[in-house]
């Protein structure tokens, strides 16, 4: 793991993200950007780190914290997709139960 500062993503009132995605970023920065967008969409806190074995993601929100890794880059993106889907489904179910 490195001592670098993680990328922080914010959303503008028009729905765009800052910074804008840059395909020339290194893979870790691209993954952090995707995790930042997923965090905005879900309201969760998502942290990404990298080690010699792969990528690690931790997700926290509400009363829980979950961590996974190490995994390859493709697995990290698949995990983020699952976090998004799970958050949407949870919100849908909570909306029905109110």
Short mmCIF file of C-alpha atoms in Angstrom, two decimals:
data_model
loop_
_atom_site.label_atom_id
_atom_site.label_comp_id
_atom_site.label_asym_id
_atom_site.label_seq_id
_atom_site.Cartn_x
_atom_site.Cartn_y
_atom_site.Cartn_z
CA UNK A 1 0.00 0.00 0.00
CA UNK A 2 1.14 3.52 -0.67
CA UNK A 3 1.02 6.86 1.12
CA UNK A 4 -0.67 8.60 -1.81
CA UNK A 5 -3.77 10.72 -1.28
CA UNK A 6 -6.94 8.95 -2.51
CA UNK A 7 -9.04 10.57 -5.20
CA UNK A 8 -12.16 12.34 -3.96
CA UNK A 9 -15.16 12.57 -6.30
CA UNK A 10 -17.96 15.10 -5.92
CA UNK A 11 -21.15 15.67 -7.88
CA UNK A 12 -22.08 19.04 -9.34
CA UNK A 13 -25.67 20.34 -9.31
CA UNK A 14 -25.94 19.45 -13.01
CA UNK A 15 -25.16 15.79 -12.19
CA UNK A 16 -21.62 15.76 -13.57
CA UNK A 17 -18.74 14.51 -11.48
CA UNK A 18 -15.58 16.33 -10.44
CA UNK A 19 -12.99 15.51 -11.39
CA UNK A 20 -14.24 14.27 -14.74
CA UNK A 21 -13.17 10.72 -15.56
CA UNK A 22 -9.81 10.48 -17.32
CA UNK A 23 -9.00 7.26 -19.19
CA UNK A 24 -5.29 8.10 -18.87
CA UNK A 25 -5.32 7.76 -15.08
CA UNK A 26 -3.58 4.69 -13.62
CA UNK A 27 -5.89 1.75 -12.80
CA UNK A 28 -6.04 2.53 -9.06
CA UNK A 29 -7.19 6.10 -9.71
CA UNK A 30 -9.79 4.91 -12.23
CA UNK A 31 -11.10 2.43 -9.65
CA UNK A 32 -11.18 5.14 -6.97
CA UNK A 33 -13.19 7.35 -9.32
CA UNK A 34 -15.71 4.55 -9.92
CA UNK A 35 -15.90 3.91 -6.18
CA UNK A 36 -16.47 7.63 -5.59
CA UNK A 37 -19.35 7.69 -8.06
CA UNK A 38 -20.81 4.55 -6.43
CA UNK A 39 -20.50 6.21 -3.02
CA UNK A 40 -22.42 9.25 -4.27
CA UNK A 41 -25.12 7.01 -5.77
CA UNK A 42 -25.51 4.82 -2.69
CA UNK A 43 -24.72 7.12 0.23
CA UNK A 44 -22.11 4.63 1.44
CA UNK A 45 -18.45 5.28 2.18
CA UNK A 46 -16.24 3.22 -0.13
CA UNK A 47 -12.47 3.08 0.31
CA UNK A 48 -10.08 1.53 -2.21
CA UNK A 49 -6.52 0.44 -1.51
CA UNK A 50 -3.98 -1.52 -3.51
CA UNK A 51 -1.40 -4.03 -2.34
CA UNK A 52 0.99 -6.35 -4.12
CA UNK A 53 -1.79 -8.97 -4.13
CA UNK A 54 -4.53 -6.83 -5.69
CA UNK A 55 -7.22 -4.34 -4.77
CA UNK A 56 -9.05 -4.09 -1.45
CA UNK A 57 -12.38 -2.35 -0.94
CA UNK A 58 -14.10 -1.44 2.29
CA UNK A 59 -17.69 -0.28 2.42
CA UNK A 60 -19.31 1.36 5.40
CA UNK A 61 -22.68 2.88 6.05
CA UNK A 62 -25.41 2.75 8.60
CA UNK A 63 -24.27 0.32 11.25
CA UNK A 64 -22.01 -1.90 9.19
CA UNK A 65 -18.59 -2.18 7.67
CA UNK A 66 -17.55 -4.73 5.09
CA UNK A 67 -14.20 -5.34 3.48
CA UNK A 68 -13.13 -7.53 0.60
CA UNK A 69 -9.88 -8.28 -1.12
CA UNK A 70 -7.40 -8.83 -2.41
CA UNK A 71 -8.93 -9.20 -5.84
CA UNK A 72 -8.04 -8.41 -9.43
CA UNK A 73 -9.20 -5.15 -10.99
CA UNK A 74 -12.09 -6.87 -12.78
CA UNK A 75 -13.27 -8.33 -9.48
CA UNK A 76 -13.16 -4.91 -7.83
CA UNK A 77 -15.38 -3.43 -10.55
CA UNK A 78 -17.77 -6.39 -10.24
CA UNK A 79 -17.91 -5.83 -6.47
CA UNK A 80 -18.78 -2.14 -7.00
CA UNK A 81 -21.57 -3.17 -9.37
CA UNK A 82 -22.92 -5.46 -6.65
CA UNK A 83 -22.77 -2.68 -4.07
CA UNK A 84 -24.78 -0.41 -6.38
CA UNK A 85 -27.38 -3.09 -7.09
CA UNK A 86 -27.67 -4.04 -3.44
CA UNK A 87 -28.14 -0.43 -2.36
CA UNK A 88 -30.83 0.13 -5.01
CA UNK A 89 -32.68 -3.00 -3.98
CA UNK A 90 -32.47 -2.12 -0.29
CA UNK A 91 -33.82 1.37 -0.98
CA UNK A 92 -36.64 -0.11 -3.08
CA UNK A 93 -37.63 -2.55 -0.37
CA UNK A 94 -37.49 0.06 2.37
CA UNK A 95 -39.67 2.31 0.27
CA UNK A 96 -42.26 -0.45 -0.07
CA UNK A 97 -42.23 -1.21 3.66
CA UNK A 98 -42.83 2.37 4.81
#
